[in-house]
Amino acid sequence: MIEIPRHSALIALLLTLPLASRAGEPAKPKSPAPAEAQITRQVSQAIKTAVSHAAKQHRWPPATPEITLRLPSGSHRLVECPSALDIERIDRRRYPAGRLRFAVSCPQPDSWQLTVQADVNVTVPVAFAARTVSKDAVLNAEDITLKATNIATINREFFASPKGYLGQRALRQIRRDQQLSPSHLSPAYLVAAGDKVIIQASNGEFSATMLGIALEGGYGDQQIRVRNTSSGKVIKAAITKPGLVTTLF
């Protein structure tokens, strides 16, 4: 038997190893196939464009989406498309955030089609109640706070700016820490319950004015119950403008 020196055996072993392993460095990751790279690039750009459009439409501050794409198995075998891809969103999300789905296709001559899924995180300010707000209360700056929120978890309308909710009336009680939505609000009453008003009464020939207290809120031309301060009598009167209601004798 021929004995091989130990150092010679070690050299022979090293020669059989991949170059990266010999150098003690990890192997470089495999580059995506040209078609996969094209899909990733163009779908990512479509998402960024959609987020930018949504920000302008809903008055969000500029937001940079975090995008994770999942391509179906077998996409590495596709031929790179010679033209721009056709990309259509096919999910039912209100905003371009959260779990999104896209139908991606290459037109002729090398036609193919697949579905791409994307997890998209978009962080923007979202309005939440800083304290419990009573029904019919008019919102002020102390009632609401804006919190940086990933809207991937939100699929209904929200406010990203105080301009949307300040001075609005709560249609129902809003609990502390509850997300504020346009469905919770309405324009403030022209006359609110408890307001002091002037009651203007007439019969076509004569008119009189008296002081009163509104017992309920309402908008222009709407009839509300009003108590005459002097007599204590409760009547129905139409709102003409803030502080003024009219009725007939």
PDB file of C-alpha atoms in Angstrom:
ATOM      1  CA  MET A   1       0.000   0.000   0.000  1.00  0.00           C
ATOM      2  CA  ILE A   2       1.261   3.455  -0.922  1.00  0.00           C
ATOM      3  CA  GLU A   3       0.851   6.006   1.869  1.00  0.00           C
ATOM      4  CA  ILE A   4      -0.055   9.531   0.722  1.00  0.00           C
ATOM      5  CA  PRO A   5       1.362  12.322   2.852  1.00  0.00           C
ATOM      6  CA  ARG A   6      -1.249  14.076   4.932  1.00  0.00           C
ATOM      7  CA  HIS A   7      -0.603  17.485   3.440  1.00  0.00           C
ATOM      8  CA  SER A   8      -1.040  16.089  -0.093  1.00  0.00           C
ATOM      9  CA  ALA A   9      -4.426  14.563   0.833  1.00  0.00           C
ATOM     10  CA  LEU A  10      -5.545  17.905   2.268  1.00  0.00           C
ATOM     11  CA  ILE A  11      -4.570  19.692  -0.939  1.00  0.00           C
ATOM     12  CA  ALA A  12      -6.496  17.151  -3.017  1.00  0.00           C
ATOM     13  CA  LEU A  13      -9.589  17.643  -0.844  1.00  0.00           C
ATOM     14  CA  LEU A  14      -9.462  21.433  -1.182  1.00  0.00           C
ATOM     15  CA  LEU A  15      -9.222  21.160  -4.960  1.00  0.00           C
ATOM     16  CA  THR A  16     -12.573  19.330  -5.049  1.00  0.00           C
ATOM     17  CA  LEU A  17     -14.428  22.066  -3.104  1.00  0.00           C
ATOM     18  CA  PRO A  18     -16.239  25.010  -4.786  1.00  0.00           C
ATOM     19  CA  LEU A  19     -14.142  28.140  -5.017  1.00  0.00           C
ATOM     20  CA  ALA A  20     -16.358  30.091  -2.558  1.00  0.00           C
ATOM     21  CA  SER A  21     -16.022  27.330   0.049  1.00  0.00           C
ATOM     22  CA  ARG A  22     -12.239  27.276  -0.321  1.00  0.00           C
ATOM     23  CA  ALA A  23     -12.106  30.994   0.377  1.00  0.00           C
ATOM     24  CA  GLY A  24     -14.405  30.669   3.379  1.00  0.00           C
ATOM     25  CA  GLU A  25     -17.044  32.880   1.713  1.00  0.00           C
ATOM     26  CA  PRO A  26     -20.729  32.050   1.098  1.00  0.00           C
ATOM     27  CA  ALA A  27     -21.756  31.238  -2.445  1.00  0.00           C
ATOM     28  CA  LYS A  28     -23.332  34.105  -4.351  1.00  0.00           C
ATOM     29  CA  PRO A  29     -27.133  33.925  -4.616  1.00  0.00           C
ATOM     30  CA  LYS A  30     -28.457  32.833  -7.963  1.00  0.00           C
ATOM     31  CA  SER A  31     -29.680  35.728 -10.106  1.00  0.00           C
ATOM     32  CA  PRO A  32     -33.366  35.615 -11.049  1.00  0.00           C
ATOM     33  CA  ALA A  33     -34.275  34.595 -14.559  1.00  0.00           C
ATOM     34  CA  PRO A  34     -34.767  37.538 -16.961  1.00  0.00           C
ATOM     35  CA  ALA A  35     -38.570  37.108 -16.997  1.00  0.00           C
ATOM     36  CA  GLU A  36     -38.754  36.980 -13.190  1.00  0.00           C
ATOM     37  CA  ALA A  37     -36.648  40.112 -12.919  1.00  0.00           C
ATOM     38  CA  GLN A  38     -38.918  41.841 -15.433  1.00  0.00           C
ATOM     39  CA  ILE A  39     -42.059  40.820 -13.519  1.00  0.00           C
ATOM     40  CA  THR A  40     -40.623  41.926 -10.181  1.00  0.00           C
ATOM     41  CA  ARG A  41     -39.495  45.268 -11.557  1.00  0.00           C
ATOM     42  CA  GLN A  42     -42.706  46.179 -13.377  1.00  0.00           C
ATOM     43  CA  VAL A  43     -45.164  44.938 -10.723  1.00  0.00           C
ATOM     44  CA  SER A  44     -43.200  46.799  -8.019  1.00  0.00           C
ATOM     45  CA  GLN A  45     -43.353  49.969 -10.112  1.00  0.00           C
ATOM     46  CA  ALA A  46     -47.106  49.513 -10.628  1.00  0.00           C
ATOM     47  CA  ILE A  47     -47.568  49.280  -6.851  1.00  0.00           C
ATOM     48  CA  LYS A  48     -45.481  52.412  -6.204  1.00  0.00           C
ATOM     49  CA  THR A  49     -47.504  54.307  -8.810  1.00  0.00           C
ATOM     50  CA  ALA A  50     -50.789  53.133  -7.239  1.00  0.00           C
ATOM     51  CA  VAL A  51     -49.647  54.202  -3.757  1.00  0.00           C
ATOM     52  CA  SER A  52     -48.591  57.627  -5.061  1.00  0.00           C
ATOM     53  CA  HIS A  53     -51.975  58.060  -6.780  1.00  0.00           C
ATOM     54  CA  ALA A  54     -53.855  57.005  -3.633  1.00  0.00           C
ATOM     55  CA  ALA A  55     -51.831  59.459  -1.537  1.00  0.00           C
ATOM     56  CA  LYS A  56     -52.869  62.344  -3.796  1.00  0.00           C
ATOM     57  CA  GLN A  57     -56.487  61.185  -4.023  1.00  0.00           C
ATOM     58  CA  HIS A  58     -56.957  60.721  -0.268  1.00  0.00           C
ATOM     59  CA  ARG A  59     -54.602  63.531   0.830  1.00  0.00           C
ATOM     60  CA  TRP A  60     -52.057  61.341   2.566  1.00  0.00           C
ATOM     61  CA  PRO A  61     -48.512  62.586   2.994  1.00  0.00           C
ATOM     62  CA  PRO A  62     -46.069  60.944   0.548  1.00  0.00           C
ATOM     63  CA  ALA A  63     -45.554  57.279   1.473  1.00  0.00           C
ATOM     64  CA  THR A  64     -42.935  54.732   0.368  1.00  0.00           C
ATOM     65  CA  PRO A  65     -44.380  51.197   0.224  1.00  0.00           C
ATOM     66  CA  GLU A  66     -42.541  48.127   1.490  1.00  0.00           C
ATOM     67  CA  ILE A  67     -43.135  45.418  -1.119  1.00  0.00           C
ATOM     68  CA  THR A  68     -42.688  41.646  -0.966  1.00  0.00           C
ATOM     69  CA  LEU A  69     -43.622  39.747  -4.125  1.00  0.00           C
ATOM     70  CA  ARG A  70     -44.393  36.049  -4.475  1.00  0.00           C
ATOM     71  CA  LEU A  71     -44.146  34.639  -7.980  1.00  0.00           C
ATOM     72  CA  PRO A  72     -45.666  31.239  -8.840  1.00  0.00           C
ATOM     73  CA  SER A  73     -43.427  28.228  -9.296  1.00  0.00           C
ATOM     74  CA  GLY A  74     -42.315  27.772 -12.863  1.00  0.00           C
ATOM     75  CA  SER A  75     -42.002  31.517 -13.532  1.00  0.00           C
ATOM     76  CA  HIS A  76     -38.246  31.044 -13.960  1.00  0.00           C
ATOM     77  CA  ARG A  77     -38.959  29.096 -17.150  1.00  0.00           C
ATOM     78  CA  LEU A  78     -40.813  31.984 -18.810  1.00  0.00           C
ATOM     79  CA  VAL A  79     -39.314  33.895 -21.717  1.00  0.00           C
ATOM     80  CA  GLU A  80     -38.680  37.573 -21.043  1.00  0.00           C
ATOM     81  CA  CYS A  81     -41.445  39.672 -22.586  1.00  0.00           C
ATOM     82  CA  PRO A  82     -40.262  41.884 -25.477  1.00  0.00           C
ATOM     83  CA  SER A  83     -42.785  44.594 -24.536  1.00  0.00           C
ATOM     84  CA  ALA A  84     -44.230  46.116 -21.373  1.00  0.00           C
ATOM     85  CA  LEU A  85     -46.277  43.695 -19.275  1.00  0.00           C
ATOM     86  CA  ASP A  86     -50.037  44.019 -18.865  1.00  0.00           C
ATOM     87  CA  ILE A  87     -50.633  44.331 -15.102  1.00  0.00           C
ATOM     88  CA  GLU A  88     -54.103  44.372 -13.509  1.00  0.00           C
ATOM     89  CA  ARG A  89     -55.035  44.298  -9.836  1.00  0.00           C
ATOM     90  CA  ILE A  90     -57.589  41.562  -9.152  1.00  0.00           C
ATOM     91  CA  ASP A  91     -58.004  41.808  -5.363  1.00  0.00           C
ATOM     92  CA  ARG A  92     -60.785  43.667  -3.540  1.00  0.00           C
ATOM     93  CA  ARG A  93     -58.693  45.766  -1.218  1.00  0.00           C
ATOM     94  CA  ARG A  94     -59.800  49.415  -0.905  1.00  0.00           C
ATOM     95  CA  TYR A  95     -56.231  50.703  -0.894  1.00  0.00           C
ATOM     96  CA  PRO A  96     -53.027  49.452  -2.594  1.00  0.00           C
ATOM     97  CA  ALA A  97     -51.806  47.961   0.689  1.00  0.00           C
ATOM     98  CA  GLY A  98     -52.043  44.603   2.435  1.00  0.00           C
ATOM     99  CA  ARG A  99     -52.337  41.303   0.539  1.00  0.00           C
ATOM    100  CA  LEU A 100     -52.669  42.264  -3.141  1.00  0.00           C
ATOM    101  CA  ARG A 101     -53.057  40.085  -6.251  1.00  0.00           C
ATOM    102  CA  PHE A 102     -52.138  40.951  -9.818  1.00  0.00           C
ATOM    103  CA  ALA A 103     -52.883  39.323 -13.162  1.00  0.00           C
ATOM    104  CA  VAL A 104     -49.678  39.722 -15.163  1.00  0.00           C
ATOM    105  CA  SER A 105     -49.462  38.837 -18.840  1.00  0.00           C
ATOM    106  CA  CYS A 106     -47.146  39.213 -21.778  1.00  0.00           C
ATOM    107  CA  PRO A 107     -48.827  40.113 -25.077  1.00  0.00           C
ATOM    108  CA  GLN A 108     -47.930  38.484 -28.375  1.00  0.00           C
ATOM    109  CA  PRO A 109     -45.736  37.060 -29.782  1.00  0.00           C
ATOM    110  CA  ASP A 110     -44.418  35.235 -26.688  1.00  0.00           C
ATOM    111  CA  SER A 111     -47.678  35.301 -24.728  1.00  0.00           C
ATOM    112  CA  TRP A 112     -47.945  34.035 -21.171  1.00  0.00           C
ATOM    113  CA  GLN A 113     -50.005  34.881 -18.083  1.00  0.00           C
ATOM    114  CA  LEU A 114     -49.647  34.333 -14.352  1.00  0.00           C
ATOM    115  CA  THR A 115     -50.886  35.641 -10.997  1.00  0.00           C
ATOM    116  CA  VAL A 116     -48.505  37.491  -8.684  1.00  0.00           C
ATOM    117  CA  GLN A 117     -49.193  38.047  -4.989  1.00  0.00           C
ATOM    118  CA  ALA A 118     -47.756  41.006  -3.110  1.00  0.00           C
ATOM    119  CA  ASP A 119     -47.592  41.939   0.560  1.00  0.00           C
ATOM    120  CA  VAL A 120     -47.495  45.736   0.694  1.00  0.00           C
ATOM    121  CA  ASN A 121     -46.974  47.815   3.833  1.00  0.00           C
ATOM    122  CA  VAL A 122     -47.796  51.533   3.659  1.00  0.00           C
ATOM    123  CA  THR A 123     -47.444  53.693   6.768  1.00  0.00           C
ATOM    124  CA  VAL A 124     -49.401  56.967   6.932  1.00  0.00           C
ATOM    125  CA  PRO A 125     -51.064  59.048   9.691  1.00  0.00           C
ATOM    126  CA  VAL A 126     -54.476  57.672  10.720  1.00  0.00           C
ATOM    127  CA  ALA A 127     -56.981  59.463  12.980  1.00  0.00           C
ATOM    128  CA  PHE A 128     -58.047  57.780  16.246  1.00  0.00           C
ATOM    129  CA  ALA A 129     -60.208  59.072  19.093  1.00  0.00           C
ATOM    130  CA  ALA A 130     -58.004  60.468  21.861  1.00  0.00           C
ATOM    131  CA  ARG A 131     -60.974  60.228  24.246  1.00  0.00           C
ATOM    132  CA  THR A 132     -64.592  59.139  24.132  1.00  0.00           C
ATOM    133  CA  VAL A 133     -66.646  61.501  21.973  1.00  0.00           C
ATOM    134  CA  SER A 134     -70.365  61.818  22.694  1.00  0.00           C
ATOM    135  CA  LYS A 135     -73.047  61.635  20.035  1.00  0.00           C
ATOM    136  CA  ASP A 136     -73.716  65.059  18.417  1.00  0.00           C
ATOM    137  CA  ALA A 137     -70.481  66.516  19.824  1.00  0.00           C
ATOM    138  CA  VAL A 138     -68.511  68.732  17.436  1.00  0.00           C
ATOM    139  CA  LEU A 139     -64.947  67.469  17.084  1.00  0.00           C
ATOM    140  CA  ASN A 140     -62.018  69.644  18.082  1.00  0.00           C
ATOM    141  CA  ALA A 141     -58.242  69.096  18.054  1.00  0.00           C
ATOM    142  CA  GLU A 142     -58.216  67.556  21.553  1.00  0.00           C
ATOM    143  CA  ASP A 143     -60.709  64.833  20.584  1.00  0.00           C
ATOM    144  CA  ILE A 144     -58.595  63.162  17.901  1.00  0.00           C
ATOM    145  CA  THR A 145     -54.977  62.082  17.527  1.00  0.00           C
ATOM    146  CA  LEU A 146     -53.064  61.032  14.410  1.00  0.00           C
ATOM    147  CA  LYS A 147     -50.970  57.854  14.698  1.00  0.00           C
ATOM    148  CA  ALA A 148     -48.497  56.482  12.152  1.00  0.00           C
ATOM    149  CA  THR A 149     -50.244  53.281  11.050  1.00  0.00           C
ATOM    150  CA  ASN A 150     -49.587  50.520   8.536  1.00  0.00           C
ATOM    151  CA  ILE A 151     -52.792  50.591   6.487  1.00  0.00           C
ATOM    152  CA  ALA A 152     -52.260  47.005   5.338  1.00  0.00           C
ATOM    153  CA  THR A 153     -54.671  46.156   8.174  1.00  0.00           C
ATOM    154  CA  ILE A 154     -57.266  48.800   7.180  1.00  0.00           C
ATOM    155  CA  ASN A 155     -59.891  48.238   4.500  1.00  0.00           C
ATOM    156  CA  ARG A 156     -62.277  51.145   5.147  1.00  0.00           C
ATOM    157  CA  GLU A 157     -62.073  54.912   4.785  1.00  0.00           C
ATOM    158  CA  PHE A 158     -59.989  56.858   7.280  1.00  0.00           C
ATOM    159  CA  PHE A 159     -58.708  60.380   7.923  1.00  0.00           C
ATOM    160  CA  ALA A 160     -55.030  61.263   7.488  1.00  0.00           C
ATOM    161  CA  SER A 161     -55.404  64.990   8.196  1.00  0.00           C
ATOM    162  CA  PRO A 162     -57.322  67.137  10.730  1.00  0.00           C
ATOM    163  CA  LYS A 163     -58.898  69.047   7.826  1.00  0.00           C
ATOM    164  CA  GLY A 164     -61.249  66.143   7.256  1.00  0.00           C
ATOM    165  CA  TYR A 165     -62.775  65.927  10.727  1.00  0.00           C
ATOM    166  CA  LEU A 166     -62.354  69.192  12.674  1.00  0.00           C
ATOM    167  CA  GLY A 167     -65.715  70.901  13.169  1.00  0.00           C
ATOM    168  CA  GLN A 168     -67.662  67.786  12.157  1.00  0.00           C
ATOM    169  CA  ARG A 169     -70.486  66.321  14.291  1.00  0.00           C
ATOM    170  CA  ALA A 170     -70.341  62.810  15.722  1.00  0.00           C
ATOM    171  CA  LEU A 171     -73.298  60.750  14.475  1.00  0.00           C
ATOM    172  CA  ARG A 172     -72.809  58.278  17.318  1.00  0.00           C
ATOM    173  CA  GLN A 173     -70.569  57.801  20.311  1.00  0.00           C
ATOM    174  CA  ILE A 174     -66.930  57.248  19.325  1.00  0.00           C
ATOM    175  CA  ARG A 175     -64.927  55.233  21.845  1.00  0.00           C
ATOM    176  CA  ARG A 176     -61.422  56.143  22.937  1.00  0.00           C
ATOM    177  CA  ASP A 177     -58.736  54.629  20.631  1.00  0.00           C
ATOM    178  CA  GLN A 178     -61.371  53.827  17.977  1.00  0.00           C
ATOM    179  CA  GLN A 179     -60.299  54.541  14.398  1.00  0.00           C
ATOM    180  CA  LEU A 180     -62.210  57.519  13.012  1.00  0.00           C
ATOM    181  CA  SER A 181     -64.111  57.007   9.764  1.00  0.00           C
ATOM    182  CA  PRO A 182     -66.194  59.384   7.617  1.00  0.00           C
ATOM    183  CA  SER A 183     -69.211  57.180   8.381  1.00  0.00           C
ATOM    184  CA  HIS A 184     -68.967  58.372  12.014  1.00  0.00           C
ATOM    185  CA  LEU A 185     -69.372  62.048  11.114  1.00  0.00           C
ATOM    186  CA  SER A 186     -71.684  64.617   9.576  1.00  0.00           C
ATOM    187  CA  PRO A 187     -71.460  68.402   9.120  1.00  0.00           C
ATOM    188  CA  ALA A 188     -72.127  70.297  12.348  1.00  0.00           C
ATOM    189  CA  TYR A 189     -75.708  71.434  12.995  1.00  0.00           C
ATOM    190  CA  LEU A 190     -76.584  75.002  12.034  1.00  0.00           C
ATOM    191  CA  VAL A 191     -78.292  75.173  15.438  1.00  0.00           C
ATOM    192  CA  ALA A 192     -77.328  72.701  18.176  1.00  0.00           C
ATOM    193  CA  ALA A 193     -79.313  71.522  21.186  1.00  0.00           C
ATOM    194  CA  GLY A 194     -78.883  74.014  24.028  1.00  0.00           C
ATOM    195  CA  ASP A 195     -78.164  76.985  21.764  1.00  0.00           C
ATOM    196  CA  LYS A 196     -79.829  80.283  22.588  1.00  0.00           C
ATOM    197  CA  VAL A 197     -81.941  81.417  19.633  1.00  0.00           C
ATOM    198  CA  ILE A 198     -84.207  84.247  18.595  1.00  0.00           C
ATOM    199  CA  ILE A 199     -87.698  83.024  17.751  1.00  0.00           C
ATOM    200  CA  GLN A 200     -89.261  85.092  14.992  1.00  0.00           C
ATOM    201  CA  ALA A 201     -93.023  84.544  14.773  1.00  0.00           C
ATOM    202  CA  SER A 202     -95.344  86.044  12.160  1.00  0.00           C
ATOM    203  CA  ASN A 203     -98.814  85.621  10.628  1.00  0.00           C
ATOM    204  CA  GLY A 204     -98.241  87.494   7.397  1.00  0.00           C
ATOM    205  CA  GLU A 205     -99.264  90.902   8.804  1.00  0.00           C
ATOM    206  CA  PHE A 206     -97.619  91.055  12.198  1.00  0.00           C
ATOM    207  CA  SER A 207     -94.358  89.660  13.538  1.00  0.00           C
ATOM    208  CA  ALA A 208     -92.754  89.358  16.936  1.00  0.00           C
ATOM    209  CA  THR A 209     -89.453  88.161  18.287  1.00  0.00           C
ATOM    210  CA  MET A 210     -88.661  86.424  21.555  1.00  0.00           C
ATOM    211  CA  LEU A 211     -85.813  84.505  23.117  1.00  0.00           C
ATOM    212  CA  GLY A 212     -85.709  80.736  23.166  1.00  0.00           C
ATOM    213  CA  ILE A 213     -83.578  77.652  23.747  1.00  0.00           C
ATOM    214  CA  ALA A 214     -83.127  74.975  21.068  1.00  0.00           C
ATOM    215  CA  LEU A 215     -84.089  71.566  22.457  1.00  0.00           C
ATOM    216  CA  GLU A 216     -82.556  69.684  19.520  1.00  0.00           C
ATOM    217  CA  GLY A 217     -80.115  70.305  16.712  1.00  0.00           C
ATOM    218  CA  GLY A 218     -80.803  70.710  13.025  1.00  0.00           C
ATOM    219  CA  TYR A 219     -79.793  72.152   9.662  1.00  0.00           C
ATOM    220  CA  GLY A 220     -81.104  75.014   7.550  1.00  0.00           C
ATOM    221  CA  ASP A 221     -84.914  74.953   6.979  1.00  0.00           C
ATOM    222  CA  GLN A 222     -85.269  71.956   9.293  1.00  0.00           C
ATOM    223  CA  GLN A 223     -87.920  72.205  12.017  1.00  0.00           C
ATOM    224  CA  ILE A 224     -86.779  71.670  15.582  1.00  0.00           C
ATOM    225  CA  ARG A 225     -88.332  71.938  19.031  1.00  0.00           C
ATOM    226  CA  VAL A 226     -87.660  75.249  20.765  1.00  0.00           C
ATOM    227  CA  ARG A 227     -88.663  76.431  24.254  1.00  0.00           C
ATOM    228  CA  ASN A 228     -89.850  80.017  24.644  1.00  0.00           C
ATOM    229  CA  THR A 229     -87.738  81.399  27.481  1.00  0.00           C
ATOM    230  CA  SER A 230     -90.473  83.721  28.775  1.00  0.00           C
ATOM    231  CA  SER A 231     -93.514  81.435  28.634  1.00  0.00           C
ATOM    232  CA  GLY A 232     -91.808  78.035  28.869  1.00  0.00           C
ATOM    233  CA  LYS A 233     -93.930  76.858  25.952  1.00  0.00           C
ATOM    234  CA  VAL A 234     -92.344  74.376  23.537  1.00  0.00           C
ATOM    235  CA  ILE A 235     -93.012  75.042  19.850  1.00  0.00           C
ATOM    236  CA  LYS A 236     -91.801  73.871  16.475  1.00  0.00           C
ATOM    237  CA  ALA A 237     -89.721  76.365  14.489  1.00  0.00           C
ATOM    238  CA  ALA A 238     -87.674  76.246  11.290  1.00  0.00           C
ATOM    239  CA  ILE A 239     -83.967  77.067  11.345  1.00  0.00           C
ATOM    240  CA  THR A 240     -83.244  80.133   9.199  1.00  0.00           C
ATOM    241  CA  LYS A 241     -79.594  80.694  10.139  1.00  0.00           C
ATOM    242  CA  PRO A 242     -77.402  80.194  13.212  1.00  0.00           C
ATOM    243  CA  GLY A 243     -79.210  81.694  16.201  1.00  0.00           C
ATOM    244  CA  LEU A 244     -82.482  82.393  14.389  1.00  0.00           C
ATOM    245  CA  VAL A 245     -85.614  80.239  13.982  1.00  0.00           C
ATOM    246  CA  THR A 246     -88.984  81.178  12.505  1.00  0.00           C
ATOM    247  CA  THR A 247     -92.527  80.049  13.138  1.00  0.00           C
ATOM    248  CA  LEU A 248     -96.115  81.050  12.414  1.00  0.00           C
ATOM    249  CA  PHE A 249     -98.695  82.366  14.897  1.00  0.00           C
TER     250      PHE A 249
END
